[in-house]
């Protein structure tokens, strides 16, 4: 099972030009990851779960339902967190020159595959 | 108050131009000012927590340095524009998402707000004094490195004449200082630095450098009189150009001055310090005299007299120990 998740993440990174990806439970625990060296998997995992959860609290205040995706741009690239149903969060790291449109498309493809696997 | 009103007007304008539901200025998770159509008391708190969490990326990914955060749904968008590692503009738009408009609005507001940073610092200190106190005790290790607080400096190297030097360095004219300087034979006014230095070099007294290095006790004692006129400080420092501090030492002393400044003014001081430093220093070296002038320049940003004096005393103590 873990190998399947890893394969999906690896394909996502390869096909989209991303730098890394991590699949996280809603509790902030890593399920699978394909991250560059020097990045703390546990911290990214915890942060991904927390930030989507906090974002959802804001949208709840606005009566706008679930927050599905959020991305942050920094000088070294993008970090994109996307909800996978209600059970997991997909985090993707991408370089600053990444084609965001392509990246978001590939993320949606990966999400569908992950949703099938997670059941 | 007038400046605060101006900032509020800027927020109002941005809110109207982009048809925003909410716009707020945040320091980390703390809302400083906002304009909103919301009746919810919790919106700013929750938005602040989201912003604070997003700032942790700087710890996880080296040199990440957030620029903006964006999230959209069918009929809403959240946008956060980071002015620096602590200050940000948070915006919420209801309706069809328009990322470009939000980004342009935020950037436009940022350029207009850059002149109001000291005001925002003051506002933060007023609204959240408990957080300023925490920083000052050095307990908040996320804000400050703690190794500087562990350093001790000898108490004897705190001559009162350094405070008098500060009086002379102030840009506004002090008639009594000018008079005492001009009355001394041949010493020109402080507005003629070149001729001042030439005159001082001919005077045979312990140099300021010797005193600052803690050379002779006599030299320290000779300056240790609060009744000396500021002109005496100039007389006793003929070799102003000596004592050039370069590279590693220069960065080290400035880092210590910065930490003292942050203690005095709050976390906003980091942004202000960087701005003042870039305006004042052209390279990676300076004389001790120039650094003293820089310390005085920074002290003018501190409104509370007690904190101002503490900052001056502490910052100059580091310089004396170089």
PDB file of C-alpha atoms in Angstrom, chain A residues 38-40 43-44 47 50-51 54-55 57-59 61-62 64 66-79 93, chain B residues 21 40 42-43 46-47 49-50 53-54 57 59-72 75-76 78 92 94 99:
ATOM      1  CA  UNK A  38      17.292  18.661   3.925  1.00  0.00           C
ATOM      2  CA  UNK A  39      13.531  18.996   4.187  1.00  0.00           C
ATOM      3  CA  UNK A  40      12.065  17.674   7.423  1.00  0.00           C
ATOM      4  CA  UNK A  43       7.464  19.170   9.932  1.00  0.00           C
ATOM      5  CA  UNK A  44       6.110  19.517   6.415  1.00  0.00           C
ATOM      6  CA  UNK A  47       2.330  21.943   8.798  1.00  0.00           C
ATOM      7  CA  UNK A  50      -2.459  22.305  10.299  1.00  0.00           C
ATOM      8  CA  UNK A  51      -2.527  24.957   7.631  1.00  0.00           C
ATOM      9  CA  UNK A  54      -6.723  26.598   9.940  1.00  0.00           C
ATOM     10  CA  UNK A  55      -7.738  27.710   6.463  1.00  0.00           C
ATOM     11  CA  UNK A  57     -11.728  27.557  10.051  1.00  0.00           C
ATOM     12  CA  UNK A  58     -11.499  30.840   8.188  1.00  0.00           C
ATOM     13  CA  UNK A  59     -13.803  29.637   5.416  1.00  0.00           C
ATOM     14  CA  UNK A  61     -16.399  31.767   9.503  1.00  0.00           C
ATOM     15  CA  UNK A  62     -17.358  32.964   6.047  1.00  0.00           C
ATOM     16  CA  UNK A  64     -18.029  28.999   2.570  1.00  0.00           C
ATOM     17  CA  UNK A  66     -14.393  23.390   2.917  1.00  0.00           C
ATOM     18  CA  UNK A  67     -11.068  24.791   1.898  1.00  0.00           C
ATOM     19  CA  UNK A  68      -9.649  22.407  -0.669  1.00  0.00           C
ATOM     20  CA  UNK A  69      -6.369  23.917  -1.678  1.00  0.00           C
ATOM     21  CA  UNK A  70      -3.967  26.580  -0.575  1.00  0.00           C
ATOM     22  CA  UNK A  71      -0.580  27.603  -1.925  1.00  0.00           C
ATOM     23  CA  UNK A  72       2.214  29.771  -0.698  1.00  0.00           C
ATOM     24  CA  UNK A  73       4.815  31.368  -2.902  1.00  0.00           C
ATOM     25  CA  UNK A  74       8.245  32.109  -1.536  1.00  0.00           C
ATOM     26  CA  UNK A  75      11.534  33.194  -3.025  1.00  0.00           C
ATOM     27  CA  UNK A  76      12.642  29.563  -3.379  1.00  0.00           C
ATOM     28  CA  UNK A  77       9.404  28.265  -4.896  1.00  0.00           C
ATOM     29  CA  UNK A  78       5.877  27.115  -4.165  1.00  0.00           C
ATOM     30  CA  UNK A  79       4.345  24.984  -1.453  1.00  0.00           C
ATOM     31  CA  UNK A  93       7.041  21.583  -3.248  1.00  0.00           C
TER      32      UNK A  93
ATOM     33  CA  UNK B  21     -14.916  41.650   2.524  1.00  0.00           C
ATOM     34  CA  UNK B  40     -17.613  37.947  13.385  1.00  0.00           C
ATOM     35  CA  UNK B  42     -13.319  35.421  15.443  1.00  0.00           C
ATOM     36  CA  UNK B  43     -12.472  36.008  11.804  1.00  0.00           C
ATOM     37  CA  UNK B  46      -8.511  32.624  12.834  1.00  0.00           C
ATOM     38  CA  UNK B  47      -6.988  34.443   9.906  1.00  0.00           C
ATOM     39  CA  UNK B  49      -3.432  31.884  13.148  1.00  0.00           C
ATOM     40  CA  UNK B  50      -3.376  30.820   9.509  1.00  0.00           C
ATOM     41  CA  UNK B  53       1.370  28.974  10.714  1.00  0.00           C
ATOM     42  CA  UNK B  54       2.298  29.838   7.163  1.00  0.00           C
ATOM     43  CA  UNK B  57       7.740  27.591   6.331  1.00  0.00           C
ATOM     44  CA  UNK B  59      11.956  27.287   9.486  1.00  0.00           C
ATOM     45  CA  UNK B  60      11.171  24.197   7.451  1.00  0.00           C
ATOM     46  CA  UNK B  61      12.496  25.267   4.063  1.00  0.00           C
ATOM     47  CA  UNK B  62      15.765  27.230   4.259  1.00  0.00           C
ATOM     48  CA  UNK B  63      15.538  30.809   2.938  1.00  0.00           C
ATOM     49  CA  UNK B  64      11.937  30.274   1.840  1.00  0.00           C
ATOM     50  CA  UNK B  65      10.895  33.895   2.484  1.00  0.00           C
ATOM     51  CA  UNK B  66       7.156  33.973   1.858  1.00  0.00           C
ATOM     52  CA  UNK B  67       5.833  36.357  -0.780  1.00  0.00           C
ATOM     53  CA  UNK B  68       2.140  35.544  -0.780  1.00  0.00           C
ATOM     54  CA  UNK B  69      -0.467  32.939   0.182  1.00  0.00           C
ATOM     55  CA  UNK B  70      -3.530  32.248  -1.896  1.00  0.00           C
ATOM     56  CA  UNK B  71      -6.561  30.040  -1.613  1.00  0.00           C
ATOM     57  CA  UNK B  72      -9.768  30.126  -3.581  1.00  0.00           C
ATOM     58  CA  UNK B  75     -17.083  32.145  -4.420  1.00  0.00           C
ATOM     59  CA  UNK B  76     -14.283  33.291  -2.151  1.00  0.00           C
ATOM     60  CA  UNK B  78      -8.055  34.393   0.668  1.00  0.00           C
ATOM     61  CA  UNK B  92     -10.656  38.166   1.903  1.00  0.00           C
ATOM     62  CA  UNK B  94     -16.245  37.093  -1.577  1.00  0.00           C
ATOM     63  CA  UNK B  99      -6.030  36.627  -7.932  1.00  0.00           C
TER      64      UNK B  99
END
